[in-house]
Amino acid sequence: MRPSKQLINMSFVNPIVDFLPLILFNIVGNYWGLPIALYLSLPLAIILLAFAYNKQLAIFSWHVSISLLYILICGATLLVCLLPIFQHIQSIAFEIIASGVIVVLLSLQKPIKKLFLNNFRGIPMVNNLHEFFRTMRMFLILLVFHILAWICCQYLWETSQVYGKINNLYTVLLVGAALYETVRVYMIRGQLGQEEWWPIINKQGKVIGAVERKESLQNPGKYLHPVVRIIFVYNNRLLLRLRNSNDMFYPNLWDTTISSHVRYGETMEKCLERLVKKALNFHPSEHVEYKSYYTNMIQAGNAAIYYYVIQLKTELNMEIDPKYGQRLKWWTVKQIDDNICSGVFAELFMGEYPYLHIKKILS
């Protein structure tokens, strides 16, 4: 399932938009003074908050939190510039304060991520948090560059002419970085619209975010995803499928009837229905019983496995869609027991097989 454009925009917010008031305050303040910088940046901050409230209400508190940074940094800058004791650093006060705030936030990265991931339900925040801290690190580099240039001009070169040129370079780099990030985010959004997304859940099964399928596969073990596994049972026999030779998980091994990652925005029941209809052309009028939930490290990462049993009333000779497997075969308990150590079964199936005996699904 592909997420909606609105969901993509909320799950991959352009951090530059939230930082625009700060960027404007910084640039205008360096050239025309802090009063004009405040008069221009404050209305922009209010307009952006109003836009976020209208278009992205589900993550409005996220935008408010970043706006508080604007109030904190700009307010502290104005206060410092009013105090005579700090008169000698007025021209670089914003950069010093902003750098200090960013360093503190970066040092608190883990608790901040935990706070936001636990307080947004159903909205993927992993990408937003990643981009937020990535952008802050980029701005920190530019701010430190500006501070060091100011120190050199004040105490080493003792010339304001060079500092003026460096200030122009700093402005160009700041604007260039903002434009680069904006273009990058819009390009990524376009790619995300074509990707299949998997939900990210915590150990309690709560959705805390989402990630593109390709991104998850490139980082095995980093995320916990829900996986549905379904086994068909009839007359003490199991319907197993032979996985494809190019399958990412357990190629050329016999496994449960059908399985799949749950897609973002999809319930377990919808995933089950999609699988049996699409892969097996089967409409589940039979009794479907949810039997177990467990977590396991599969070959592509962590999986929270939801295990279902479909108990058939009559034997069916079904065919599997070639995309999902090579073929299906009914296995008796004796056949499975005789081959359990021969290496023909997938690791997950071998872990689930004893459970079917314990619950007396098999005898």
Short mmCIF file of C-alpha atoms in Angstrom, two decimals:
data_model
loop_
_atom_site.label_atom_id
_atom_site.label_comp_id
_atom_site.label_asym_id
_atom_site.label_seq_id
_atom_site.Cartn_x
_atom_site.Cartn_y
_atom_site.Cartn_z
CA MET A 1 0.00 0.00 0.00
CA ARG A 2 1.34 3.41 -0.92
CA PRO A 3 0.76 6.19 1.59
CA SER A 4 -1.24 9.27 0.63
CA LYS A 5 0.48 12.47 -0.40
CA GLN A 6 -0.64 14.10 2.84
CA LEU A 7 0.85 11.25 4.90
CA ILE A 8 4.14 11.49 2.99
CA ASN A 9 4.24 15.25 3.61
CA MET A 10 3.62 14.73 7.33
CA SER A 11 6.05 11.84 7.64
CA PHE A 12 8.78 13.67 5.71
CA VAL A 13 8.39 17.32 6.66
CA ASN A 14 10.79 19.74 5.03
CA PRO A 15 12.71 20.96 8.12
CA ILE A 16 13.81 24.09 6.28
CA VAL A 17 10.23 25.39 6.33
CA ASP A 18 10.16 25.25 10.13
CA PHE A 19 13.60 26.85 10.33
CA LEU A 20 12.76 29.67 7.87
CA PRO A 21 11.96 32.26 10.57
CA LEU A 22 15.31 31.58 12.24
CA ILE A 23 17.17 31.74 8.93
CA LEU A 24 15.42 35.01 8.04
CA PHE A 25 16.12 36.49 11.48
CA ASN A 26 19.80 35.55 11.19
CA ILE A 27 20.36 36.94 7.68
CA VAL A 28 18.36 40.16 8.11
CA GLY A 29 19.89 40.75 11.54
CA ASN A 30 23.42 40.50 10.12
CA TYR A 31 22.73 43.14 7.46
CA TRP A 32 19.98 45.46 8.74
CA GLY A 33 19.80 44.92 12.48
CA LEU A 34 17.76 42.88 14.94
CA PRO A 35 14.61 45.08 15.10
CA ILE A 36 13.97 44.69 11.36
CA ALA A 37 14.87 41.00 11.62
CA LEU A 38 12.21 40.54 14.31
CA TYR A 39 9.57 42.52 12.40
CA LEU A 40 10.05 40.30 9.33
CA SER A 41 10.61 36.89 10.92
CA LEU A 42 7.85 36.96 13.57
CA PRO A 43 4.95 37.32 11.08
CA LEU A 44 6.53 34.56 8.99
CA ALA A 45 6.62 32.26 12.04
CA ILE A 46 2.93 32.98 12.73
CA ILE A 47 1.96 32.35 9.09
CA LEU A 48 3.83 29.03 9.02
CA LEU A 49 2.14 27.91 12.26
CA ALA A 50 -1.27 28.81 10.83
CA PHE A 51 -0.47 26.82 7.70
CA ALA A 52 0.63 23.83 9.79
CA TYR A 53 -2.57 24.00 11.84
CA ASN A 54 -4.65 24.03 8.67
CA LYS A 55 -2.74 21.39 6.67
CA GLN A 56 -0.92 19.20 9.20
CA LEU A 57 -2.99 19.28 12.37
CA ALA A 58 -1.94 15.73 13.31
CA ILE A 59 1.65 16.90 13.83
CA PHE A 60 0.88 20.50 14.79
CA SER A 61 2.61 20.09 18.16
CA TRP A 62 5.78 19.13 16.23
CA HIS A 63 5.70 22.47 14.40
CA VAL A 64 4.94 24.30 17.65
CA SER A 65 7.97 22.68 19.29
CA ILE A 66 10.27 23.97 16.55
CA SER A 67 8.65 27.41 16.75
CA LEU A 68 9.60 27.45 20.44
CA LEU A 69 13.22 27.21 19.31
CA TYR A 70 12.67 30.38 17.28
CA ILE A 71 11.27 32.16 20.34
CA LEU A 72 14.07 30.88 22.57
CA ILE A 73 16.97 31.72 20.26
CA CYS A 74 15.66 35.06 19.00
CA GLY A 75 14.50 36.14 22.46
CA ALA A 76 17.87 35.28 23.99
CA THR A 77 19.67 37.12 21.18
CA LEU A 78 17.62 40.28 21.73
CA LEU A 79 18.19 40.09 25.48
CA VAL A 80 21.95 39.67 25.11
CA CYS A 81 22.16 42.61 22.73
CA LEU A 82 20.35 44.84 25.25
CA LEU A 83 22.89 44.14 27.99
CA PRO A 84 25.97 46.42 27.89
CA ILE A 85 28.19 43.65 29.21
CA PHE A 86 27.73 41.73 25.96
CA GLN A 87 28.11 44.71 23.64
CA HIS A 88 31.33 43.40 22.11
CA ILE A 89 29.65 40.20 20.82
CA GLN A 90 26.38 41.70 19.58
CA SER A 91 27.22 41.04 15.93
CA ILE A 92 27.71 37.33 16.58
CA ALA A 93 25.25 36.81 19.47
CA PHE A 94 22.70 34.90 17.38
CA GLU A 95 25.29 32.44 16.11
CA ILE A 96 26.67 31.79 19.61
CA ILE A 97 23.24 31.24 21.16
CA ALA A 98 21.94 29.14 18.25
CA SER A 99 25.07 26.97 18.36
CA GLY A 100 24.67 26.43 22.10
CA VAL A 101 21.00 25.45 21.75
CA ILE A 102 21.79 23.05 18.90
CA VAL A 103 24.61 21.39 20.86
CA VAL A 104 22.24 20.86 23.81
CA LEU A 105 19.52 19.40 21.56
CA LEU A 106 21.98 17.08 19.83
CA SER A 107 23.20 15.84 23.19
CA LEU A 108 19.55 15.08 24.12
CA GLN A 109 18.83 13.37 20.82
CA LYS A 110 17.80 9.99 22.28
CA PRO A 111 15.26 11.24 24.85
CA ILE A 112 13.83 13.73 22.35
CA LYS A 113 13.30 10.95 19.79
CA LYS A 114 11.71 8.74 22.43
CA LEU A 115 9.38 11.55 23.51
CA PHE A 116 8.08 12.27 20.02
CA LEU A 117 7.86 8.63 18.92
CA ASN A 118 5.74 7.80 21.97
CA ASN A 119 3.41 10.77 21.59
CA PHE A 120 2.44 10.58 17.94
CA ARG A 121 0.02 7.76 17.17
CA GLY A 122 -0.30 6.51 13.63
CA ILE A 123 2.00 9.22 12.22
CA PRO A 124 5.48 8.14 11.09
CA MET A 125 7.92 10.43 12.90
CA VAL A 126 11.19 8.56 12.36
CA ASN A 127 12.01 10.42 9.14
CA ASN A 128 11.04 13.80 10.61
CA LEU A 129 13.29 13.31 13.62
CA HIS A 130 16.15 12.10 11.43
CA GLU A 131 15.84 15.10 9.11
CA PHE A 132 15.46 17.53 12.03
CA PHE A 133 18.74 16.47 13.66
CA ARG A 134 20.46 16.18 10.28
CA THR A 135 19.51 19.78 9.47
CA MET A 136 20.65 21.00 12.88
CA ARG A 137 24.06 19.38 12.41
CA MET A 138 24.37 21.08 9.03
CA PHE A 139 23.43 24.48 10.49
CA LEU A 140 25.82 23.95 13.41
CA ILE A 141 28.72 23.58 10.97
CA LEU A 142 27.79 26.87 9.28
CA LEU A 143 27.28 28.67 12.59
CA VAL A 144 30.64 27.51 13.94
CA PHE A 145 32.28 28.61 10.68
CA HIS A 146 30.78 32.08 11.11
CA ILE A 147 31.83 32.31 14.77
CA LEU A 148 35.42 31.27 14.00
CA ALA A 149 35.58 33.75 11.12
CA TRP A 150 34.39 36.53 13.43
CA ILE A 151 37.01 35.61 16.06
CA CYS A 152 39.77 35.66 13.43
CA CYS A 153 38.65 39.05 12.12
CA GLN A 154 38.36 40.53 15.62
CA TYR A 155 41.53 39.27 17.22
CA LEU A 156 43.89 38.11 14.44
CA TRP A 157 43.32 40.11 11.31
CA GLU A 158 41.70 43.13 13.03
CA THR A 159 39.81 44.15 9.91
CA SER A 160 36.10 44.47 9.26
CA GLN A 161 36.52 44.40 5.47
CA VAL A 162 37.46 40.72 5.45
CA TYR A 163 34.63 39.92 7.86
CA GLY A 164 32.16 41.58 5.50
CA LYS A 165 33.23 39.24 2.71
CA ILE A 166 33.07 36.23 5.05
CA ASN A 167 29.60 37.32 6.18
CA ASN A 168 28.51 37.38 2.53
CA LEU A 169 29.96 33.89 2.03
CA TYR A 170 28.16 32.68 5.17
CA THR A 171 24.86 34.04 3.83
CA VAL A 172 25.37 32.36 0.46
CA LEU A 173 26.22 29.04 2.14
CA LEU A 174 23.19 29.32 4.44
CA VAL A 175 20.78 30.04 1.60
CA GLY A 176 22.43 27.40 -0.59
CA ALA A 177 22.12 24.77 2.13
CA ALA A 178 18.45 25.64 2.63
CA LEU A 179 17.73 25.38 -1.10
CA TYR A 180 19.64 22.11 -1.37
CA GLU A 181 17.71 20.56 1.53
CA THR A 182 14.39 21.74 0.07
CA VAL A 183 15.10 20.21 -3.33
CA ARG A 184 16.37 17.03 -1.67
CA VAL A 185 13.23 16.63 0.45
CA TYR A 186 10.90 17.11 -2.52
CA MET A 187 12.86 14.57 -4.57
CA ILE A 188 12.68 12.05 -1.71
CA ARG A 189 8.96 12.66 -1.32
CA GLY A 190 8.46 11.83 -4.99
CA GLN A 191 10.37 8.57 -4.55
CA LEU A 192 8.47 7.70 -1.37
CA GLY A 193 5.19 7.97 -3.25
CA GLN A 194 6.26 5.02 -5.41
CA GLU A 195 7.56 2.84 -2.57
CA GLU A 196 5.83 0.17 -0.52
CA TRP A 197 5.92 1.17 3.13
CA TRP A 198 6.09 -1.04 6.20
CA PRO A 199 4.85 0.11 9.61
CA ILE A 200 7.37 0.37 12.44
CA ILE A 201 6.00 -0.91 15.75
CA ASN A 202 7.28 -1.06 19.32
CA LYS A 203 7.38 -4.18 21.49
CA GLN A 204 3.77 -3.60 22.50
CA GLY A 205 2.66 -3.70 18.86
CA LYS A 206 1.92 0.03 18.67
CA VAL A 207 2.65 1.73 15.35
CA ILE A 208 5.27 4.42 15.96
CA GLY A 209 6.28 5.17 12.39
CA ALA A 210 6.77 3.82 8.91
CA VAL A 211 9.68 3.19 6.60
CA GLU A 212 10.07 2.36 2.94
CA ARG A 213 10.55 -1.33 2.22
CA LYS A 214 13.92 -0.76 0.54
CA GLU A 215 15.23 1.32 3.43
CA SER A 216 14.28 -1.40 5.93
CA LEU A 217 15.89 -4.17 3.90
CA GLN A 218 19.11 -2.17 3.69
CA ASN A 219 19.19 -1.89 7.50
CA PRO A 220 18.34 -5.37 8.85
CA GLY A 221 17.46 -5.45 12.52
CA LYS A 222 16.98 -1.68 12.81
CA TYR A 223 13.17 -1.72 12.73
CA LEU A 224 10.45 -3.99 14.10
CA HIS A 225 7.73 -4.80 11.55
CA PRO A 226 4.50 -6.83 11.81
CA VAL A 227 4.41 -9.97 9.68
CA VAL A 228 1.36 -12.16 9.04
CA ARG A 229 1.94 -15.92 8.67
CA ILE A 230 -0.93 -18.22 7.74
CA ILE A 231 -1.09 -22.02 7.88
CA PHE A 232 -3.84 -24.12 6.29
CA VAL A 233 -4.80 -27.30 8.18
CA TYR A 234 -7.02 -30.21 7.11
CA ASN A 235 -7.35 -33.68 8.57
CA ASN A 236 -4.08 -33.52 10.52
CA ARG A 237 -2.14 -32.31 7.49
CA LEU A 238 -0.49 -28.99 6.71
CA LEU A 239 -0.50 -27.13 3.40
CA LEU A 240 3.05 -25.89 2.83
CA ARG A 241 4.54 -23.85 0.02
CA LEU A 242 7.92 -24.21 -1.62
CA ARG A 243 9.48 -20.77 -1.67
CA ASN A 244 10.86 -19.35 -4.89
CA SER A 245 14.55 -19.74 -5.68
CA ASN A 246 14.96 -15.96 -5.79
CA ASP A 247 13.00 -15.38 -2.57
CA MET A 248 14.69 -13.02 -0.14
CA PHE A 249 13.59 -15.18 2.80
CA TYR A 250 14.48 -18.89 2.89
CA PRO A 251 14.70 -19.63 -0.87
CA ASN A 252 13.83 -23.16 -2.05
CA LEU A 253 12.60 -24.18 1.41
CA TRP A 254 9.18 -25.38 2.51
CA ASP A 255 7.36 -22.90 4.69
CA THR A 256 3.94 -21.99 6.05
CA THR A 257 1.14 -21.71 3.46
CA ILE A 258 1.58 -17.98 2.92
CA SER A 259 3.21 -15.03 4.69
CA SER A 260 3.88 -11.36 4.14
CA HIS A 261 4.87 -8.13 5.82
CA VAL A 262 1.89 -6.01 6.77
CA ARG A 263 1.79 -2.84 4.69
CA TYR A 264 1.49 0.60 6.24
CA GLY A 265 -2.16 1.50 6.90
CA GLU A 266 -3.23 -2.13 6.60
CA THR A 267 -4.83 -4.08 9.47
CA MET A 268 -3.91 -7.69 10.19
CA GLU A 269 -7.29 -8.80 8.86
CA LYS A 270 -6.87 -6.83 5.62
CA CYS A 271 -3.40 -8.28 5.18
CA LEU A 272 -4.74 -11.80 5.72
CA GLU A 273 -7.54 -11.23 3.23
CA ARG A 274 -5.13 -9.76 0.67
CA LEU A 275 -2.77 -12.70 0.98
CA VAL A 276 -5.23 -15.57 0.64
CA LYS A 277 -7.11 -13.89 -2.20
CA LYS A 278 -4.13 -12.65 -4.19
CA ALA A 279 -1.70 -15.52 -3.61
CA LEU A 280 -4.13 -18.45 -3.42
CA ASN A 281 -7.33 -17.14 -5.03
CA PHE A 282 -9.06 -18.35 -1.88
CA HIS A 283 -11.95 -16.61 -0.15
CA PRO A 284 -11.73 -17.42 3.56
CA SER A 285 -15.20 -18.65 4.45
CA GLU A 286 -13.52 -21.21 6.69
CA HIS A 287 -12.82 -20.61 10.35
CA VAL A 288 -9.79 -18.31 10.71
CA GLU A 289 -8.22 -18.49 14.13
CA TYR A 290 -5.57 -16.17 15.49
CA LYS A 291 -3.22 -18.38 17.45
CA SER A 292 -0.04 -16.62 18.44
CA TYR A 293 2.08 -13.48 18.49
CA TYR A 294 5.85 -13.58 18.82
CA THR A 295 8.94 -11.69 17.73
CA ASN A 296 11.80 -13.18 15.80
CA MET A 297 14.91 -12.08 13.97
CA ILE A 298 14.31 -13.08 10.37
CA GLN A 299 16.89 -12.80 7.62
CA ALA A 300 15.84 -9.25 6.71
CA GLY A 301 15.44 -7.91 10.26
CA ASN A 302 13.16 -8.00 13.26
CA ALA A 303 9.61 -9.28 12.79
CA ALA A 304 6.62 -9.25 15.11
CA ILE A 305 4.85 -12.31 13.79
CA TYR A 306 1.09 -12.70 13.91
CA TYR A 307 0.34 -16.39 13.35
CA TYR A 308 -3.02 -17.48 11.92
CA VAL A 309 -4.53 -20.92 11.34
CA ILE A 310 -7.19 -21.65 8.71
CA GLN A 311 -8.87 -24.97 9.45
CA LEU A 312 -10.48 -26.34 6.30
CA LYS A 313 -13.61 -28.48 6.30
CA THR A 314 -12.71 -30.12 2.99
CA GLU A 315 -9.43 -30.71 1.20
CA LEU A 316 -8.73 -28.14 -1.49
CA ASN A 317 -6.24 -28.48 -4.33
CA MET A 318 -5.12 -24.87 -4.59
CA GLU A 319 -2.47 -23.32 -6.76
CA ILE A 320 -0.22 -20.53 -5.62
CA ASP A 321 0.57 -17.38 -7.56
CA PRO A 322 4.15 -17.81 -8.91
CA LYS A 323 5.07 -14.52 -7.27
CA TYR A 324 4.57 -16.10 -3.83
CA GLY A 325 5.99 -19.58 -4.29
CA GLN A 326 6.82 -22.47 -6.62
CA ARG A 327 4.06 -24.85 -5.55
CA LEU A 328 1.87 -26.09 -2.70
CA LYS A 329 1.84 -29.53 -1.12
CA TRP A 330 -0.12 -31.24 1.64
CA TRP A 331 2.23 -32.72 4.25
CA THR A 332 1.28 -35.33 6.83
CA VAL A 333 2.68 -35.15 10.34
CA LYS A 334 4.80 -38.25 9.66
CA GLN A 335 6.27 -36.73 6.49
CA ILE A 336 7.21 -33.57 8.37
CA ASP A 337 8.69 -35.50 11.30
CA ASP A 338 10.76 -37.66 8.93
CA ASN A 339 12.21 -34.59 7.21
CA ILE A 340 12.39 -32.06 10.05
CA CYS A 341 16.18 -32.34 10.31
CA SER A 342 16.88 -32.64 6.59
CA GLY A 343 17.14 -28.89 5.96
CA VAL A 344 14.11 -28.68 3.66
CA PHE A 345 12.00 -26.49 5.98
CA ALA A 346 12.29 -22.77 6.73
CA GLU A 347 13.61 -21.88 10.16
CA LEU A 348 10.43 -20.04 11.16
CA PHE A 349 8.24 -23.01 10.24
CA MET A 350 10.35 -25.35 12.35
CA GLY A 351 9.83 -23.02 15.29
CA GLU A 352 6.07 -22.90 14.76
CA TYR A 353 5.55 -26.61 14.11
CA PRO A 354 5.79 -27.73 17.78
CA TYR A 355 3.27 -25.03 18.70
CA LEU A 356 0.66 -26.70 16.45
CA HIS A 357 1.09 -29.88 18.50
CA ILE A 358 0.95 -28.07 21.84
CA LYS A 359 -2.34 -26.41 20.89
CA LYS A 360 -3.66 -29.76 19.63
CA ILE A 361 -4.17 -28.45 16.09
CA LEU A 362 -2.12 -31.46 15.06
CA SER A 363 -2.16 -34.82 16.80
#
